Tab-separated table of N, CA, C and O in Angstrom:
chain	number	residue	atom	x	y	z
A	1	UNK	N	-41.804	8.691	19.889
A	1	UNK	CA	-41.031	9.702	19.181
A	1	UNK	C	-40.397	9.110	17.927
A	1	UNK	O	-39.469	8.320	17.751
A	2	UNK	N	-41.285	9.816	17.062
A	2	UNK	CA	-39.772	9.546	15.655
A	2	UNK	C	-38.740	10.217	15.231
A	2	UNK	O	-38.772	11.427	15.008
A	3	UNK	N	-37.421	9.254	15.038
A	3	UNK	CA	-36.178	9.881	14.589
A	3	UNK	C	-35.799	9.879	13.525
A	3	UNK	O	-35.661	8.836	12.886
A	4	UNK	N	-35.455	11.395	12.924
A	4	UNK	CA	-35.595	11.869	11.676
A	4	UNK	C	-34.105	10.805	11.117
A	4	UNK	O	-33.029	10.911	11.706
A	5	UNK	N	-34.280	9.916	10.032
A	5	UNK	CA	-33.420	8.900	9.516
A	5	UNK	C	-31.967	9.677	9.140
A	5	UNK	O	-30.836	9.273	9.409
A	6	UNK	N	-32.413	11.127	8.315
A	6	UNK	CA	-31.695	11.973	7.253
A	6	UNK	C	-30.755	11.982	8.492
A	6	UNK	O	-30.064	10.968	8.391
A	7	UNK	N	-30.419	12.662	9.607
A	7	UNK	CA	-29.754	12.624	10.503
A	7	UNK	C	-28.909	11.774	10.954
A	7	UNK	O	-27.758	12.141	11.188
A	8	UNK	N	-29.186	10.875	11.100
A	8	UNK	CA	-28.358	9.388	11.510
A	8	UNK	C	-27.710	9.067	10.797
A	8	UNK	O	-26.545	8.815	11.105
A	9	UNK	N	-28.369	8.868	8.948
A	9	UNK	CA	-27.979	7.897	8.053
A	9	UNK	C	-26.456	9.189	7.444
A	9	UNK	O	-26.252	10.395	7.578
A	10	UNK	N	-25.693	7.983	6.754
A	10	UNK	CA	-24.253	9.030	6.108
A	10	UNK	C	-24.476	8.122	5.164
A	10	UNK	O	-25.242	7.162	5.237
A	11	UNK	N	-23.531	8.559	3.927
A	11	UNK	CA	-23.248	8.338	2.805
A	11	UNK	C	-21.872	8.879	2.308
A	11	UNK	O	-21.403	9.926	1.863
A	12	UNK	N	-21.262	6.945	2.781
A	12	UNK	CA	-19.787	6.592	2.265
A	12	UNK	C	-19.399	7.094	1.057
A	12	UNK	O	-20.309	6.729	0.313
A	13	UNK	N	-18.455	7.829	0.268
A	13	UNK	CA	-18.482	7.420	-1.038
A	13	UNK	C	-16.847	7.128	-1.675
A	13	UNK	O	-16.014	7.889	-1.183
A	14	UNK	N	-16.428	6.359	-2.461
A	14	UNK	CA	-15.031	6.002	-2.668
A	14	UNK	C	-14.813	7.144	-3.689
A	14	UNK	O	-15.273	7.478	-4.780
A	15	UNK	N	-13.698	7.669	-2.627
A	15	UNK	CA	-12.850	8.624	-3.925
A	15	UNK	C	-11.857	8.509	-4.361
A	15	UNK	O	-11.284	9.509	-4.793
A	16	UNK	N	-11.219	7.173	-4.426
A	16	UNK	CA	-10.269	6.454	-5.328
A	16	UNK	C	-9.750	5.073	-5.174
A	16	UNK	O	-9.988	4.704	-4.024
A	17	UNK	N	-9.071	4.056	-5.937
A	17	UNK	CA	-8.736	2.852	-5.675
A	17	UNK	C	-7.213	3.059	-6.608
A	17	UNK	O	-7.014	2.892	-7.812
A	18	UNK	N	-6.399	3.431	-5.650
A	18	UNK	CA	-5.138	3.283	-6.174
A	18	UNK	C	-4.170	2.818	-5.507
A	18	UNK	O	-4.209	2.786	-4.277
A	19	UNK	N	-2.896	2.277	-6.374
A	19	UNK	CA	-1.799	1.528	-5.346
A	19	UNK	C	-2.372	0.412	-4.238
A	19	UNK	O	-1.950	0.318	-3.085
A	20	UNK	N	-3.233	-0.264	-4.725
A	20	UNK	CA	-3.904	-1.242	-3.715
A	20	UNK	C	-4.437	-0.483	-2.689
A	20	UNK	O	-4.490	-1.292	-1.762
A	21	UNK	N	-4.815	0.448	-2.330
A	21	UNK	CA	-5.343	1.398	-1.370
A	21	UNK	C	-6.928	2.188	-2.123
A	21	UNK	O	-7.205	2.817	-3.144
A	22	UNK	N	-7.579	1.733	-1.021
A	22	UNK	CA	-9.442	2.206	-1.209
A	22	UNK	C	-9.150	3.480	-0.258
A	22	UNK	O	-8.579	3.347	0.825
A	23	UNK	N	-9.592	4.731	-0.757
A	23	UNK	CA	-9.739	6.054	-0.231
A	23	UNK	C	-11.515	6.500	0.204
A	23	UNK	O	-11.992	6.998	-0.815
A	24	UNK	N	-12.098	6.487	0.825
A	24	UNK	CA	-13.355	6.812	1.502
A	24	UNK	C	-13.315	7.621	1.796
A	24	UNK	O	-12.246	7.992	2.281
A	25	UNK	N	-14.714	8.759	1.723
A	25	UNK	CA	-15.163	10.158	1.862
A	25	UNK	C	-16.407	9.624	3.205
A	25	UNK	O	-16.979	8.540	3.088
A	26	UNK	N	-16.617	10.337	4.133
A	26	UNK	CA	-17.871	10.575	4.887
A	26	UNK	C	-17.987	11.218	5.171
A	26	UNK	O	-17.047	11.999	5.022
A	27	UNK	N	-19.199	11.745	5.915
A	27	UNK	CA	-19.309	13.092	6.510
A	27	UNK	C	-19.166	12.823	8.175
A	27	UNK	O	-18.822	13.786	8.859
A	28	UNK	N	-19.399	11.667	8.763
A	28	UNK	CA	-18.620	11.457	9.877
A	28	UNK	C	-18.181	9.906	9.565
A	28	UNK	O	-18.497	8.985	8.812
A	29	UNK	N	-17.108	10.244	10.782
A	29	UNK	CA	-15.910	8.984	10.817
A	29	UNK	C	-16.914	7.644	10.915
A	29	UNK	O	-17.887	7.731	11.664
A	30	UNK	N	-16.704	6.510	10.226
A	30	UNK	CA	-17.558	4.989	10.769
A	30	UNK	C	-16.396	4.324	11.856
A	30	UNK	O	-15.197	4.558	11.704
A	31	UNK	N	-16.782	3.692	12.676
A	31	UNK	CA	-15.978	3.392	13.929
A	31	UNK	C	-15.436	2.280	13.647
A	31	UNK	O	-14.388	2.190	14.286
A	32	UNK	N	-15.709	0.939	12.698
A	32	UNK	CA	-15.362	0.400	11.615
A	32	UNK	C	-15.439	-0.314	10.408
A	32	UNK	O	-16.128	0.365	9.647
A	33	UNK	N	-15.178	-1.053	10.014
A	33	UNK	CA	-15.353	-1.140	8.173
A	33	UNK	C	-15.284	-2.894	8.186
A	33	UNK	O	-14.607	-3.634	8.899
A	34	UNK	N	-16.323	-3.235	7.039
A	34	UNK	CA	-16.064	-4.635	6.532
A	34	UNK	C	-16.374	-4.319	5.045
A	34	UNK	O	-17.099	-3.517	4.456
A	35	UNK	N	-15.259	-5.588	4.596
A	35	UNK	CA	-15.147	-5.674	3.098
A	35	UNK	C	-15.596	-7.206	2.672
A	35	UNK	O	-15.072	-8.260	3.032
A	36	UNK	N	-16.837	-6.988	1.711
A	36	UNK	CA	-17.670	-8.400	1.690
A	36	UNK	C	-18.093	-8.522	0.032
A	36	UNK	O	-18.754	-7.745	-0.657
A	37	UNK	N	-17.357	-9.979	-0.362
A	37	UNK	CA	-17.245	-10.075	-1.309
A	37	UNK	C	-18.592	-10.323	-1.954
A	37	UNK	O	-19.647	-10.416	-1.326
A	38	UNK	N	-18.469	-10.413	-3.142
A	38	UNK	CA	-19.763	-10.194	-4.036
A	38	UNK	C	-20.972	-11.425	-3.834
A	38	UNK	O	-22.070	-11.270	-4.368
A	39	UNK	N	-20.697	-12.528	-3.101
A	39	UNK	CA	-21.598	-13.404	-2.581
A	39	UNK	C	-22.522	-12.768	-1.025
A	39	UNK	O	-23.729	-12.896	-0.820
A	40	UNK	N	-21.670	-12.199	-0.259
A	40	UNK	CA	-22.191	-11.405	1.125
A	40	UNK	C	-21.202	-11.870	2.289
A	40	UNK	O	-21.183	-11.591	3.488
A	41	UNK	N	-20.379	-12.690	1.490
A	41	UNK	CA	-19.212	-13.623	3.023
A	41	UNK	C	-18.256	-11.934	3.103
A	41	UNK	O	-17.987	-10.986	2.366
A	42	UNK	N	-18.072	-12.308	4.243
A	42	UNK	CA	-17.332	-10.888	5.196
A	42	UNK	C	-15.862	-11.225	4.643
A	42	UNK	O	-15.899	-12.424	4.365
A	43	UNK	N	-15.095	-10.921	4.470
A	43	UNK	CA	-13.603	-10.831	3.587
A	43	UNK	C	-12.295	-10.075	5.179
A	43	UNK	O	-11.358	-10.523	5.840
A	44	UNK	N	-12.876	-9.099	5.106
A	44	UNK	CA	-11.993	-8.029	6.406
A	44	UNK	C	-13.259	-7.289	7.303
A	44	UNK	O	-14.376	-6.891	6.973
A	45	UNK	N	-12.692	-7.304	8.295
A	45	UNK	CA	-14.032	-6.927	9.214
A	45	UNK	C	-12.513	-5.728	10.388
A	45	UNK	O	-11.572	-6.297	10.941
A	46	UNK	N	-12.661	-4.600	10.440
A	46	UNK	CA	-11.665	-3.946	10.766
A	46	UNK	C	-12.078	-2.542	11.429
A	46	UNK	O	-12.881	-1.738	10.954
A	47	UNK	N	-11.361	-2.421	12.621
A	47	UNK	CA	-11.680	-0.997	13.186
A	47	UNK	C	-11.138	0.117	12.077
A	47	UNK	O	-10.495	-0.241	11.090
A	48	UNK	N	-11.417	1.294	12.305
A	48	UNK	CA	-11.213	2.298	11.357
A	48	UNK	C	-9.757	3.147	12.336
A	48	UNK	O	-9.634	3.383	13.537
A	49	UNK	N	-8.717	3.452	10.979
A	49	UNK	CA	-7.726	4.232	11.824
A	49	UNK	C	-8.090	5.337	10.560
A	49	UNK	O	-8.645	6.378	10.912
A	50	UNK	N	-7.855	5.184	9.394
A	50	UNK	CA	-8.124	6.555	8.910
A	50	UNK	C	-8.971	6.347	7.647
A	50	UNK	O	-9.442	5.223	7.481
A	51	UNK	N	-9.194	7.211	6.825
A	51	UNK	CA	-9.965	7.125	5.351
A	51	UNK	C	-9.372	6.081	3.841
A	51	UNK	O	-9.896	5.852	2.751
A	52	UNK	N	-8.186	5.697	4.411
A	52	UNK	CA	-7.456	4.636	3.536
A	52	UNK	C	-7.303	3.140	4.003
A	52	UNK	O	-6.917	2.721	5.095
A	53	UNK	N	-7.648	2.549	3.049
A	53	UNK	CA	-7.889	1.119	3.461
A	53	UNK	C	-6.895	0.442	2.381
A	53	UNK	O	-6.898	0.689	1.175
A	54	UNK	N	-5.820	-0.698	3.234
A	54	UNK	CA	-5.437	-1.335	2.356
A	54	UNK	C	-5.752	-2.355	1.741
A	54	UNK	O	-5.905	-3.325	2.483
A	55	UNK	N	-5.978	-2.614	0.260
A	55	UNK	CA	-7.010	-3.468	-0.406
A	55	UNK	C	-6.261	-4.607	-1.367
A	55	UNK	O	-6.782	-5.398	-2.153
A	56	UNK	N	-4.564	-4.374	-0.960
A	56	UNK	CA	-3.663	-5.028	-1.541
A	56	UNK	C	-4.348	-6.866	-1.391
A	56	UNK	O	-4.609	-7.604	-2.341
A	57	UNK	N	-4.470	-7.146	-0.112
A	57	UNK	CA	-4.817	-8.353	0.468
A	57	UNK	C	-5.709	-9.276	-0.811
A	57	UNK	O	-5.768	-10.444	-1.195
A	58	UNK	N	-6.348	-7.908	-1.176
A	58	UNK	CA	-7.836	-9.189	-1.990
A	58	UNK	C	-7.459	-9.582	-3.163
A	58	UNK	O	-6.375	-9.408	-3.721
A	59	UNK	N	-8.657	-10.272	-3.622
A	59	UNK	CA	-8.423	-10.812	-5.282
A	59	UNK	C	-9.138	-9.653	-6.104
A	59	UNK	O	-9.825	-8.767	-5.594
A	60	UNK	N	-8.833	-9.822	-7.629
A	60	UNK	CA	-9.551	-8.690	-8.323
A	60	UNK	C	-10.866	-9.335	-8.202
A	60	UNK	O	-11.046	-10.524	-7.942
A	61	UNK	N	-11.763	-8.455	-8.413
A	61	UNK	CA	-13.049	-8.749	-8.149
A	61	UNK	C	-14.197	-7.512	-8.307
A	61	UNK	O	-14.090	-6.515	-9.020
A	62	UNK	N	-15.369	-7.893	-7.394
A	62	UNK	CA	-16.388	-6.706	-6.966
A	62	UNK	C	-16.753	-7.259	-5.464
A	62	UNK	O	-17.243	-8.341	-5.139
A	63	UNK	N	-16.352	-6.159	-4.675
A	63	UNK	CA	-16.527	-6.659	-3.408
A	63	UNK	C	-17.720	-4.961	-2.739
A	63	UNK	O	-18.102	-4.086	-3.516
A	64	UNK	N	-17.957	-4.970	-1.573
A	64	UNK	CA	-18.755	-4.275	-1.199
A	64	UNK	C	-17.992	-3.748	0.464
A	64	UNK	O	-17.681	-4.589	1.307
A	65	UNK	N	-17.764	-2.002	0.707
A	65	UNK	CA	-17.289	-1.725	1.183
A	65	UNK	C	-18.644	-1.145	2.553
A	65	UNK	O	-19.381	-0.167	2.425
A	66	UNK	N	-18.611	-1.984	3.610
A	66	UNK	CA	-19.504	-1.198	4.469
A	66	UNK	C	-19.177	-0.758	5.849
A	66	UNK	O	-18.915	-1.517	6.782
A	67	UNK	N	-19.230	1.030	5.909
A	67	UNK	CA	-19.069	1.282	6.938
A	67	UNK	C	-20.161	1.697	8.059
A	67	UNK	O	-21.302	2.151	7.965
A	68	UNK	N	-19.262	1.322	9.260
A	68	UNK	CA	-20.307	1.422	10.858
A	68	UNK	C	-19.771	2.502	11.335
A	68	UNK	O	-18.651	3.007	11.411
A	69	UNK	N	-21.298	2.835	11.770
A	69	UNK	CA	-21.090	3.875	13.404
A	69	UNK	C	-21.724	3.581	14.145
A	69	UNK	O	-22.618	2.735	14.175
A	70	UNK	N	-21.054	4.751	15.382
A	70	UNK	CA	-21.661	4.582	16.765
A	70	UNK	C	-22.824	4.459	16.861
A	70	UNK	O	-23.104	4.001	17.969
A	71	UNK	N	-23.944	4.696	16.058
A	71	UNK	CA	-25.185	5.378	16.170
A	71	UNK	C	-26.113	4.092	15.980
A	71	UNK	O	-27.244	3.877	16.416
A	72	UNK	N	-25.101	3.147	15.028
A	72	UNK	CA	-25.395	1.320	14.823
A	72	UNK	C	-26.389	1.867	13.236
A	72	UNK	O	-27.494	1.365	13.035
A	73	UNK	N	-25.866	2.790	12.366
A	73	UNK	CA	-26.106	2.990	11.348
A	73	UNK	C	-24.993	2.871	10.330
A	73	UNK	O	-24.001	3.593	10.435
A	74	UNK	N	-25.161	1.630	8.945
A	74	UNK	CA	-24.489	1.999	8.288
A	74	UNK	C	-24.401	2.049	7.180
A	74	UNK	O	-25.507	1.797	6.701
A	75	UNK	N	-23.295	2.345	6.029
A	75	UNK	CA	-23.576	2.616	4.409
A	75	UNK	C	-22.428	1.633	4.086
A	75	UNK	O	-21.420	1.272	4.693
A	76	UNK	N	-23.043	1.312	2.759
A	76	UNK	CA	-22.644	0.507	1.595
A	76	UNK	C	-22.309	0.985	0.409
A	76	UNK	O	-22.817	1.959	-0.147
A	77	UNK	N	-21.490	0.334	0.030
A	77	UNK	CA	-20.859	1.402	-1.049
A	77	UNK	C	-20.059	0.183	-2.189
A	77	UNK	O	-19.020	-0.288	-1.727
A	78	UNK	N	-20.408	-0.256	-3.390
A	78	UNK	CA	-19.679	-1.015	-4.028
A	78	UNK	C	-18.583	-0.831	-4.654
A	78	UNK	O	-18.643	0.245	-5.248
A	79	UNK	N	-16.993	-1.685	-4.915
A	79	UNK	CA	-16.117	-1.401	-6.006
A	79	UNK	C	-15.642	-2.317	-5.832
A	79	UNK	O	-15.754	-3.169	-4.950
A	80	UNK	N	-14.515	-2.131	-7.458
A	80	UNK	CA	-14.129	-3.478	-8.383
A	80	UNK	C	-12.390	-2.946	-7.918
A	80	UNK	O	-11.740	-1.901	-7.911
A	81	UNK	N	-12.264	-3.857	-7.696
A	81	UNK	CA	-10.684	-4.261	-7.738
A	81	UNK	C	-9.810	-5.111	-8.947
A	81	UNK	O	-9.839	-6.282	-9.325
A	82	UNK	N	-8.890	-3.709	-9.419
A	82	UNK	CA	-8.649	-4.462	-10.817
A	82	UNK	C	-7.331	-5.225	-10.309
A	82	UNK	O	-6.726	-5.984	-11.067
């Protein structure tokens, strides 16, 4: 049996970086989130409590925001931290 991908797969998208806080859109919840800097080393590796992530912690940069689900599918999504 094949499983239709479109189904499984979501698409994260950042709808803002303000006050040191990353705001994320999905269409379902990811169960949780790693933030991996622009080489691929893991930075924060974190269960999910809501759509705001605090991003105070990092350096300015370009880091890569990827969220998980249950389903063991997940999306990537890049931004710059000024």
């Amino acid at each position: 049996n094949e499983i239709n991908s479109s189904i499984l797969c979501d698409n994260v998208t950042i709808e803002s970086i303000k006050d040191a806080n990353l705001t994320f859109k999905s269409d379902m919840m990811p169960t949780h989130y790693q933030i991996l800097d622009i080489n691929g080393k893991v930075v924060e590796n974190k269960l999910i409590q809501s759509n705001v992530i605090d991003i105070k912690p990092l350096a300015k940069g370009i880091f890569f925001f990827k969220a998980n689900y249950n389903n063991g599918i997940s999306s990537v999504v890049k931004f710059v931290k000024d």
